[in-house]
Tab-separated table of C-alpha atoms in Angstrom:
chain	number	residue	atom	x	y	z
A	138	UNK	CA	-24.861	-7.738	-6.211
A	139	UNK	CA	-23.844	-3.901	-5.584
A	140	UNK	CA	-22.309	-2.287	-8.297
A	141	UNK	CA	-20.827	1.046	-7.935
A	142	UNK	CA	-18.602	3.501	-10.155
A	143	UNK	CA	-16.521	6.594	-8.609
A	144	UNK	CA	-15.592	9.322	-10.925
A	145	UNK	CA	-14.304	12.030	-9.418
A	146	UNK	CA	-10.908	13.493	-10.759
A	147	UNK	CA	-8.287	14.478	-8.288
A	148	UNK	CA	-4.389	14.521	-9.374
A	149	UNK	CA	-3.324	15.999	-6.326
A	150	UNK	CA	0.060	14.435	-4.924
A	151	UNK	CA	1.051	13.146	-8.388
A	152	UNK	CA	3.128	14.118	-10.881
A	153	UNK	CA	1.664	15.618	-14.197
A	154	UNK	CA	3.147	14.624	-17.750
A	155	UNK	CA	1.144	16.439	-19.638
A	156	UNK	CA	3.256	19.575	-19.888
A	157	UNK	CA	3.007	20.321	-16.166
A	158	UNK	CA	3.625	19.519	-12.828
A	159	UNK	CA	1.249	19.437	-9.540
A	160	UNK	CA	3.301	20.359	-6.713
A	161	UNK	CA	2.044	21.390	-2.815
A	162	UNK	CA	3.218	24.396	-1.125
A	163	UNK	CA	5.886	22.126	0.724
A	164	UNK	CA	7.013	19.339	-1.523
A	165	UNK	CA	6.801	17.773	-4.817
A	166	UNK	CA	5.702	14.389	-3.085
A	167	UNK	CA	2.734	13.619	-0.714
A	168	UNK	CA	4.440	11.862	2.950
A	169	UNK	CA	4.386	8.346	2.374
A	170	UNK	CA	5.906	5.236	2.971
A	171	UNK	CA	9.865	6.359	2.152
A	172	UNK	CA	11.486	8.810	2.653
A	173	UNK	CA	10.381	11.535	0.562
A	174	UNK	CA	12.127	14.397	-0.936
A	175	UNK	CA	10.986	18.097	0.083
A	176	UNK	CA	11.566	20.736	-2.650
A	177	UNK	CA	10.529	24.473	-1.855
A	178	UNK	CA	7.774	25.125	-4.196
A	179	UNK	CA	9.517	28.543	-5.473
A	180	UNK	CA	12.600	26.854	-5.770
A	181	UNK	CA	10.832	24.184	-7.947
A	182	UNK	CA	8.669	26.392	-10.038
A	183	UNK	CA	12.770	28.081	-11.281
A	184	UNK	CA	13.973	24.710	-12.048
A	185	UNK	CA	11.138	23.691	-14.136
A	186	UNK	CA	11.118	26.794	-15.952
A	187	UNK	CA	15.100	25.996	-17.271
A	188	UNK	CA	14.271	22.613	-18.069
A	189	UNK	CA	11.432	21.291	-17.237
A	190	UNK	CA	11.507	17.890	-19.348
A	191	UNK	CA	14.737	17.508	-17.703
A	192	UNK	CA	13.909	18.492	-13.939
A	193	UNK	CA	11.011	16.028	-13.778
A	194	UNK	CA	13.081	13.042	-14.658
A	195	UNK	CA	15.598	14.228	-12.055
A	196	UNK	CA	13.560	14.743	-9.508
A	197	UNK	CA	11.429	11.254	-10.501
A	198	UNK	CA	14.947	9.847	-9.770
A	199	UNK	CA	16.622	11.331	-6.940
A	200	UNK	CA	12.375	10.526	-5.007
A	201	UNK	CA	13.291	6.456	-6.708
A	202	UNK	CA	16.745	6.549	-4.648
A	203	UNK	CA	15.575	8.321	-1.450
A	204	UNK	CA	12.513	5.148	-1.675
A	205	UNK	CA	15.277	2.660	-1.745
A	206	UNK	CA	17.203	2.387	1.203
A	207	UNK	CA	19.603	-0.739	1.926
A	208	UNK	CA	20.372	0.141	5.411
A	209	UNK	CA	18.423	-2.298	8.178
A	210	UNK	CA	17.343	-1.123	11.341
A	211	UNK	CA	18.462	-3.070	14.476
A	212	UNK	CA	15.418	-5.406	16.359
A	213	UNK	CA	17.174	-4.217	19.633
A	214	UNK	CA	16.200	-0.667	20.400
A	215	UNK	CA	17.149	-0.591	23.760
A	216	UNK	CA	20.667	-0.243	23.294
A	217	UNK	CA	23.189	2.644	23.361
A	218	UNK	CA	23.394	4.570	20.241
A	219	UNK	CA	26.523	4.434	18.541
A	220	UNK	CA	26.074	6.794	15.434
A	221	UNK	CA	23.848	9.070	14.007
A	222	UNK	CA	21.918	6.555	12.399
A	223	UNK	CA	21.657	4.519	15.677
A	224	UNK	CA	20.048	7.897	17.366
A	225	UNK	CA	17.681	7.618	14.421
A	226	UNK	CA	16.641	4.190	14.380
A	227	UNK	CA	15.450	4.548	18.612
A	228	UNK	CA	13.843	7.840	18.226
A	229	UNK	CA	11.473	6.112	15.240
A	230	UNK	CA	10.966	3.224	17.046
A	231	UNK	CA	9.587	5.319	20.224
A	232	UNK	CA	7.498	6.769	17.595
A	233	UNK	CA	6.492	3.697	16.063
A	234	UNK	CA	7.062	0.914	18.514
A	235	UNK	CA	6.727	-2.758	17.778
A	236	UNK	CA	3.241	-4.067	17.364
A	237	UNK	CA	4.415	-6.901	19.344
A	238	UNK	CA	5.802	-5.674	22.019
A	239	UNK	CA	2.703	-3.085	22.213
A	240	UNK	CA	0.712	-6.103	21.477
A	241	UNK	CA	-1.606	-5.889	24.880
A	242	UNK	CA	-1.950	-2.198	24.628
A	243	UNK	CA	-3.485	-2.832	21.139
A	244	UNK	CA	-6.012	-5.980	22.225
A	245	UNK	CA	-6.812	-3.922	25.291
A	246	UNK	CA	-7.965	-1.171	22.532
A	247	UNK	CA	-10.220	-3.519	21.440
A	248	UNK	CA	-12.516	-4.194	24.586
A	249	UNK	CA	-16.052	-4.098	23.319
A	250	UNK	CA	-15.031	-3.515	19.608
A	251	UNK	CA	-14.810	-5.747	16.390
A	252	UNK	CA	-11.244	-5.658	15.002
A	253	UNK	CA	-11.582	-5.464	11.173
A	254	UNK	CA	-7.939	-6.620	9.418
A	255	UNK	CA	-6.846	-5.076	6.551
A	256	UNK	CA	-3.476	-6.422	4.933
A	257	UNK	CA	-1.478	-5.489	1.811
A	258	UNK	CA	-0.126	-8.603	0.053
A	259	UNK	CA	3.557	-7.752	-1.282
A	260	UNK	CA	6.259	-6.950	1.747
A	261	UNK	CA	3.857	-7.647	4.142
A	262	UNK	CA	2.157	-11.325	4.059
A	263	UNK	CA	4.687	-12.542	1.110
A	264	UNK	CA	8.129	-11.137	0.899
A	265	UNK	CA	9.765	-9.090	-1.802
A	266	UNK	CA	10.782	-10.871	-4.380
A	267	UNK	CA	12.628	-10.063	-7.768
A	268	UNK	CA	9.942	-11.538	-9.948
A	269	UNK	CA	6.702	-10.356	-8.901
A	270	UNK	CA	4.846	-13.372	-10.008
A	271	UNK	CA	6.958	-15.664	-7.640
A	272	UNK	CA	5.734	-13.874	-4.605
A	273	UNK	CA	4.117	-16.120	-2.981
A	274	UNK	CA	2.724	-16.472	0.027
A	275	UNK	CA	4.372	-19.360	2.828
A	276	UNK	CA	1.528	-21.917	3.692
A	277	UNK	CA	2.386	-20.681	7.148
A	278	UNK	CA	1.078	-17.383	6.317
A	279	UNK	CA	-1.791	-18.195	4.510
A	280	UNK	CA	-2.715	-20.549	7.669
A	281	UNK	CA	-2.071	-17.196	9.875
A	282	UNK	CA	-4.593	-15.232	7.435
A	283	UNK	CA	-7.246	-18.013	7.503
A	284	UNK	CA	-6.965	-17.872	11.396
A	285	UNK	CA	-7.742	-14.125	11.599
A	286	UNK	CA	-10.704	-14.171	8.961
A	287	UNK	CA	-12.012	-16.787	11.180
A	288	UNK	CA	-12.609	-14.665	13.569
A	289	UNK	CA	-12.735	-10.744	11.948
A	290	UNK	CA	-13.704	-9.303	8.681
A	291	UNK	CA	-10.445	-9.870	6.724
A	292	UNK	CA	-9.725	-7.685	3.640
A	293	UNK	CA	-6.698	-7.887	1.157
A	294	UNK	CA	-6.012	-4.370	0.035
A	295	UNK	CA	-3.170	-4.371	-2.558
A	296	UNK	CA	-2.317	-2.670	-6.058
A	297	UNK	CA	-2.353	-5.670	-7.671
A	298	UNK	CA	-4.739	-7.186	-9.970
A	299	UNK	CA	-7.761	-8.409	-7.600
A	300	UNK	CA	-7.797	-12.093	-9.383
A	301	UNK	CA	-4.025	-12.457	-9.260
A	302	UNK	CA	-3.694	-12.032	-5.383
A	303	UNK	CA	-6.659	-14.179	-5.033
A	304	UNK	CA	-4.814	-16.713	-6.401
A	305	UNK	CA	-1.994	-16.075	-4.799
A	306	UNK	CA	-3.997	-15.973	-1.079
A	307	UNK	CA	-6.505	-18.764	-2.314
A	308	UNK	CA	-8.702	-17.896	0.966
A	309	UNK	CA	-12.102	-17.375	0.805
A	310	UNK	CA	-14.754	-15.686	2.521
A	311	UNK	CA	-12.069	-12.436	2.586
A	312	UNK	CA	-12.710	-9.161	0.996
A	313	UNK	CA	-10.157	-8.576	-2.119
A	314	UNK	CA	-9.445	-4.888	-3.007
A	315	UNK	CA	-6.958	-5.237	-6.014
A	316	UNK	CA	-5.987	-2.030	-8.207
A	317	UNK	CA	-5.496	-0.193	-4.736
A	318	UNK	CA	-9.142	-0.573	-4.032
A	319	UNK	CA	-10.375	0.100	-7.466
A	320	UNK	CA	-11.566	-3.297	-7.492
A	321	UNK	CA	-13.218	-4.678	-4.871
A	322	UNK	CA	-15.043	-7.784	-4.372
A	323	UNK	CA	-16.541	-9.349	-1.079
A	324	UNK	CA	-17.761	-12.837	-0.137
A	325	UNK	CA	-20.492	-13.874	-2.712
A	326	UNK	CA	-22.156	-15.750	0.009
A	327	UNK	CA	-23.313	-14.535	4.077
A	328	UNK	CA	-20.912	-14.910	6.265
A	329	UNK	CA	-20.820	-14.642	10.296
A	330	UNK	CA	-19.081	-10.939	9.803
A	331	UNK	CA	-22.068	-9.877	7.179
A	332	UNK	CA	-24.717	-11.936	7.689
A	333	UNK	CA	-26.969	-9.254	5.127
A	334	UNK	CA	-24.530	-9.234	2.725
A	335	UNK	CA	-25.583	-10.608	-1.012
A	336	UNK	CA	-22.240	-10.011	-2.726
A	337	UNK	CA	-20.252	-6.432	-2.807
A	338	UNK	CA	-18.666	-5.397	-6.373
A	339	UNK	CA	-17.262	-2.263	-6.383
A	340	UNK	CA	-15.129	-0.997	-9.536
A	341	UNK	CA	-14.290	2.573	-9.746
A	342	UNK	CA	-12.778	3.107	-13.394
A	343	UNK	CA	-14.166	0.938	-15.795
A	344	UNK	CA	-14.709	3.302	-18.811
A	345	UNK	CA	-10.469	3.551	-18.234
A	346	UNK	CA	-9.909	0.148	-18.674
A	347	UNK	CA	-9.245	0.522	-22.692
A	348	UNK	CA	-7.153	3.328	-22.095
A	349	UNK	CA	-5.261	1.079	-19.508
A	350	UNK	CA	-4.266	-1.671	-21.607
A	351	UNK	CA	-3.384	0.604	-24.382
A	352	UNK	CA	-0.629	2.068	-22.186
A	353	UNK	CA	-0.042	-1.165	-21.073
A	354	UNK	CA	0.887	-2.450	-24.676
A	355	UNK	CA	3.350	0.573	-25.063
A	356	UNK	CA	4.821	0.024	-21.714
A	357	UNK	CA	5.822	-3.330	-22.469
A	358	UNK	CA	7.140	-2.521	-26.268
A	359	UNK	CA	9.250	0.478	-24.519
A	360	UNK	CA	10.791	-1.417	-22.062
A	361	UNK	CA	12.223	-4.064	-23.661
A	362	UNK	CA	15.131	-1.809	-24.159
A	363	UNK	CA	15.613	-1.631	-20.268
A	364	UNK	CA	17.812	-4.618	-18.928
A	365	UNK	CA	15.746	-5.804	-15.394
A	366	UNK	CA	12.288	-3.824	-16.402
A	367	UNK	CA	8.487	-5.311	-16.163
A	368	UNK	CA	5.380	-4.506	-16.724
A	369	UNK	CA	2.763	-5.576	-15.368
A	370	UNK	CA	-1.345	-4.868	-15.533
A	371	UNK	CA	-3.032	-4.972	-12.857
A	372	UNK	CA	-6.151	-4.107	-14.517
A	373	UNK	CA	-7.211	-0.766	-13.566
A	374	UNK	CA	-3.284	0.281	-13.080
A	375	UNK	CA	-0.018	-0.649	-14.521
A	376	UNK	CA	3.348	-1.317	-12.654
A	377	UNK	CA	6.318	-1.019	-13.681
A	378	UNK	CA	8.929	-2.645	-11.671
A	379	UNK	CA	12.386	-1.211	-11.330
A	380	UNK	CA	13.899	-3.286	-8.860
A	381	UNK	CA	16.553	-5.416	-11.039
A	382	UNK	CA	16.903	-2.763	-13.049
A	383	UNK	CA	20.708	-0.701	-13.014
A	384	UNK	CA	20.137	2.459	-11.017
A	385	UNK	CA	22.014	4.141	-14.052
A	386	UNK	CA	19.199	2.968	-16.400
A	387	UNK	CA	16.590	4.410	-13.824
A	388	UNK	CA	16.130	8.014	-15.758
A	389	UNK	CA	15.591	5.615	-19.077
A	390	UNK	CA	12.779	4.089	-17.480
A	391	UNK	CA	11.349	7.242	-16.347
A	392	UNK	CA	11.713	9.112	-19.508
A	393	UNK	CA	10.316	6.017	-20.875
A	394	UNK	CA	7.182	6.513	-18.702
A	395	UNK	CA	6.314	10.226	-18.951
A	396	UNK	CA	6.924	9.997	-22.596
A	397	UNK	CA	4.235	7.312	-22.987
A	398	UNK	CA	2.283	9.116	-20.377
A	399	UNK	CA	2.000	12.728	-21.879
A	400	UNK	CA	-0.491	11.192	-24.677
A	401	UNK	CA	-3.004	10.417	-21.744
A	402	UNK	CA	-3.873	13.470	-19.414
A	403	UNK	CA	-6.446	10.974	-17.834
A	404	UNK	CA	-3.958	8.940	-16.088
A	405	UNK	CA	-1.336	10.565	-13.297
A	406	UNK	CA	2.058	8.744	-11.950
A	407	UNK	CA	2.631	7.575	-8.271
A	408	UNK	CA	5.653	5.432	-6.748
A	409	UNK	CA	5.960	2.865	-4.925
A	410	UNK	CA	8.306	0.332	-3.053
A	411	UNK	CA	10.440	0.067	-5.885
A	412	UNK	CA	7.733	0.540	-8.814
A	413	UNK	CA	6.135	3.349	-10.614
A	414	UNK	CA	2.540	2.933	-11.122
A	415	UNK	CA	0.392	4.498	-13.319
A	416	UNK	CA	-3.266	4.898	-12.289
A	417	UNK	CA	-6.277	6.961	-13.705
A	418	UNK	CA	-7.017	10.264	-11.930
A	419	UNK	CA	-9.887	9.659	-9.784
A	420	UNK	CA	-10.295	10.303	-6.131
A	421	UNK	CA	-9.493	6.670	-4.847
A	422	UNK	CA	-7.082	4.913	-3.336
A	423	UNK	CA	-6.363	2.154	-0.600
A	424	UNK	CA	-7.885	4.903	2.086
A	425	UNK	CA	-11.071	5.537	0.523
A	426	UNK	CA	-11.194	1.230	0.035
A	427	UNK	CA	-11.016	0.876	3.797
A	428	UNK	CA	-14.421	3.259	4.289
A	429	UNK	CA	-15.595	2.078	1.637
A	430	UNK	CA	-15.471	-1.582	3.211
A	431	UNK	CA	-15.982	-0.244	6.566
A	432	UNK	CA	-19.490	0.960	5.579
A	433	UNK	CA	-20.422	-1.998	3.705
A	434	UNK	CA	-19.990	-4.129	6.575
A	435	UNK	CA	-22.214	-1.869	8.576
A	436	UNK	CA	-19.061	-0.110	10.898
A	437	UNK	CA	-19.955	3.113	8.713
A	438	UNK	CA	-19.660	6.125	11.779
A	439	UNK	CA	-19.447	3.454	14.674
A	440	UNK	CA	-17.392	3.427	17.518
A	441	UNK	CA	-17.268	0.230	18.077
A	442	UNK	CA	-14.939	-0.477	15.514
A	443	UNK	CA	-11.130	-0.921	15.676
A	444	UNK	CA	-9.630	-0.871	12.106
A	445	UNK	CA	-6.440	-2.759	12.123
A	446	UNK	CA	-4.280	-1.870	8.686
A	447	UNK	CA	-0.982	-3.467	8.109
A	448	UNK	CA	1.348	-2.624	4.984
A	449	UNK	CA	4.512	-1.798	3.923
A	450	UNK	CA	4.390	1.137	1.100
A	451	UNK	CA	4.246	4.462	0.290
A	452	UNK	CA	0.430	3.835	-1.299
A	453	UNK	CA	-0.426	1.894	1.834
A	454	UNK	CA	0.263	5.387	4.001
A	455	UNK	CA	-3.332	6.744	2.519
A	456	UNK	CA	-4.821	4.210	4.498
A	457	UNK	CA	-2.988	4.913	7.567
A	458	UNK	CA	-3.748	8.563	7.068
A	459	UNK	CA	-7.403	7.706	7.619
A	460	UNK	CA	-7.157	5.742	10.393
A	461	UNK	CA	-4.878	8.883	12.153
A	462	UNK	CA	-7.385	11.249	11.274
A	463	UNK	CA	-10.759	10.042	12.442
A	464	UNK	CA	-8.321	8.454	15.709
A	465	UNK	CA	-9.821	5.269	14.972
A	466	UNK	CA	-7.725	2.072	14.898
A	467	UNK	CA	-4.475	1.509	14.219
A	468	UNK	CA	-1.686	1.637	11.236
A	469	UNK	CA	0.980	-0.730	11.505
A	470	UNK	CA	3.801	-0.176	8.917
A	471	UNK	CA	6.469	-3.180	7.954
A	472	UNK	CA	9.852	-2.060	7.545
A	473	UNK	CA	13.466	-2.608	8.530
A	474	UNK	CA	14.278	1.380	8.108
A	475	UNK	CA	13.175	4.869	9.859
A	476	UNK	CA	10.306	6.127	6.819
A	477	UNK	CA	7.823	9.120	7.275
A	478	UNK	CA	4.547	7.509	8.317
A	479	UNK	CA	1.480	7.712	9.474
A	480	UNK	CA	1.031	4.383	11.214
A	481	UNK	CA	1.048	4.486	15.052
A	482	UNK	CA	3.470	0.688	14.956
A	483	UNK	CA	6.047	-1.041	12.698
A	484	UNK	CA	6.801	-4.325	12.413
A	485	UNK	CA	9.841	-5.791	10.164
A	486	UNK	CA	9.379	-8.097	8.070
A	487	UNK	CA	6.339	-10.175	6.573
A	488	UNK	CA	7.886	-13.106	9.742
A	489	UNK	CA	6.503	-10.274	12.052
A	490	UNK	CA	3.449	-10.091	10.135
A	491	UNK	CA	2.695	-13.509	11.145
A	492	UNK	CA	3.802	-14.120	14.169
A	493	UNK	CA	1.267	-10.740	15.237
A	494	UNK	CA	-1.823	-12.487	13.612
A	495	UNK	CA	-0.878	-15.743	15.055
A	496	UNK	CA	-0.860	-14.174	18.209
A	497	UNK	CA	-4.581	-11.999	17.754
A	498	UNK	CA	-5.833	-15.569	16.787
A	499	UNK	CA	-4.469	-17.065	20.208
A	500	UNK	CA	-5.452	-14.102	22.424
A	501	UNK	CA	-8.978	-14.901	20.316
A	502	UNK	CA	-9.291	-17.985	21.340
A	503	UNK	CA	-8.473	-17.327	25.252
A	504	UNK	CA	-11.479	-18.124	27.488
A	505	UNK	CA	-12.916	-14.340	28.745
A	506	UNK	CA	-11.607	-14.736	31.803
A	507	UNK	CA	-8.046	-15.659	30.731
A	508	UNK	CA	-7.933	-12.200	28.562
């Protein structure tokens, strides 16, 4: 079995709580999977300087309201816009059309290529759900899943703990990245996608796994005194969910977090779909997992290759970066709302999710000639 270790520190996109903050020269966050609040750097730099305790927690805020919208999009795009937000919704859905109504384009992309899937587990193959342990996966779904490995390398890429959506999927013969690909773990036996393979263990931040559950411990202590909060350690990172939480108590929470936080330079903040997750600061995330799989099943500077990544968050849009830079495969983004993106589809809602794989599984299954 293949063991490997990544240490390479890189904070960049994150927020600093050690008496500083990392900010680009056009916004405080990285483009991701909301939208995302754009700060001039000078302008910034002036605010922290007044109060910069103060500034971070407001700015940690305002980037946790602008990441939850409540506002759906409408499945028909084809008709007359009505409002502003009607002009919106059709000009991001001609940049991002369906998946499955560009469903031929994409299986026409694939003509003398292996399609590898890659799927995030929460909002996009189980829904969002108040609890996160009660997110759970329809058997529906998991049939959908088992249909696709059964015919391409299948790999779950989420930033949960790699045992817990294991047992959540219970499917094997996939690849599990948990920890946003900080743990990963293939098949332990050959299969008909990696007929070499012996076993694939890759775990980038072991010597911060201590350090993790240490946080971890205060985390959970701290929060009790926020009405809706969780905690939850996903072994090489910790979430914190705010999503039943009162969006008064929101600054609590994140004063909570950078307090704990400024004791451990090692570890740097990033958000999610209504989370805020604290991981170590090396130089991986759910990007470098996909060519990191990629190579170990051999597609390592191939061409014929198409990379298929669905997911619904802001971490998930490091992955679709990837795939838009080396113009390689395809990004597919679930969500009901307009969000900066780097995936070249959408689809809604984990229903959409499905019925797509259900569909790559029957166009699979077509003789040649029918496809």
């Amino acid at each position: 079995m293949t063991n490997h270790n990544a240490l390479l520190s890189d904070a960049k996109g994150s927020i600093g709580v050690a008496g500083r903050i990392s900010v680009s020269n056009q916004s405080l966050f990285s483009p991701g999977g909301g939208r995302y609040i754009s700060i001039p750097r000078k302008k910034l730099v002036q605010k922290l300087e007044a109060d910069p305790s103060q500034t971070r927690i407001n700015t940690w805020i305002e980037a946790m309201r602008a990441s939850s919208p409540t506002r759906s999009r409408p499945g028909n795009i084809s008709s007359l816009p009505e409002s502003s937000n009607d002009e919106e919704d059709s000009s991001w859905m001609a940049q991002h059309p369906s998946a499955l109504s560009m469903f031929q384009e994409i299986v026409e992309a694939s003509k003398g290529k292996q399609i590898v899937m890659f799927l995030d587990y929460d909002g996009t193959l189980s829904p969002i759900v108040e609890n996160p342990d009660h997110a759970y996966m329809t058997d529906e779904m998991r049939e959908a899943v088992k249909g696709v490995a059964r015919y391409f390398p299948t790999a779950i890429v989420t930033g949960r703990c790699r045992d817990k959506v294991r047992k959540f999927v219970k499917l094997p013969g996939l690849y599990y990245a948990g920890s946003h690909g900080m743990d990963i773990k293939g098949p332990s036996k050959k299969t008909k996608h990696n007929k070499n393979n012996k076993g694939i263990l890759f775990q980038a931040a072991n010597e911060f796994l201590p350090m993790i559950d240490q946080v971890t411990k205060c985390l959970v202590e701290k929060m009790r005194e926020v009405k809706g909060a969780t905690v939850e350690n996903n072994k090489f990172c910790v979430s914190v969910h705010y999503r039943c939480v009162d969006q008064n108590d929101w600054g609590v929470v994140v004063e909570h977090v950078t307090s704990i936080l400024s004791e451990y330079p090692e570890l740097r903040l990033t958000q999610g779909r209504k989370v805020i997750e604290i991981r170590p600061t090396i130089k991986w995330d759910k990007g470098k997992a996909l060519e990191f799989l990629l190579e170990s099943l051999g597609f390592a500077h191939c061409n014929n290759v198409l990379p298929i990544y669905i997911g619904d968050d802001r971490t998930d849009e490091d992955a679709f970066k990837v795939l838009r830079e080396k113009e390689q495969g395809f990004g597919i983004l679930v969500s009901k709302v307009p969000k900066e993106t780097n995936a070249t589809y959408s689809l809604q809602e984990p229903s959409e999710v499905e019925e797509f794989l259900r569909r790559l599984v029957e166009w699979k299954q077509m003789p040649l000639r029918g496809r």
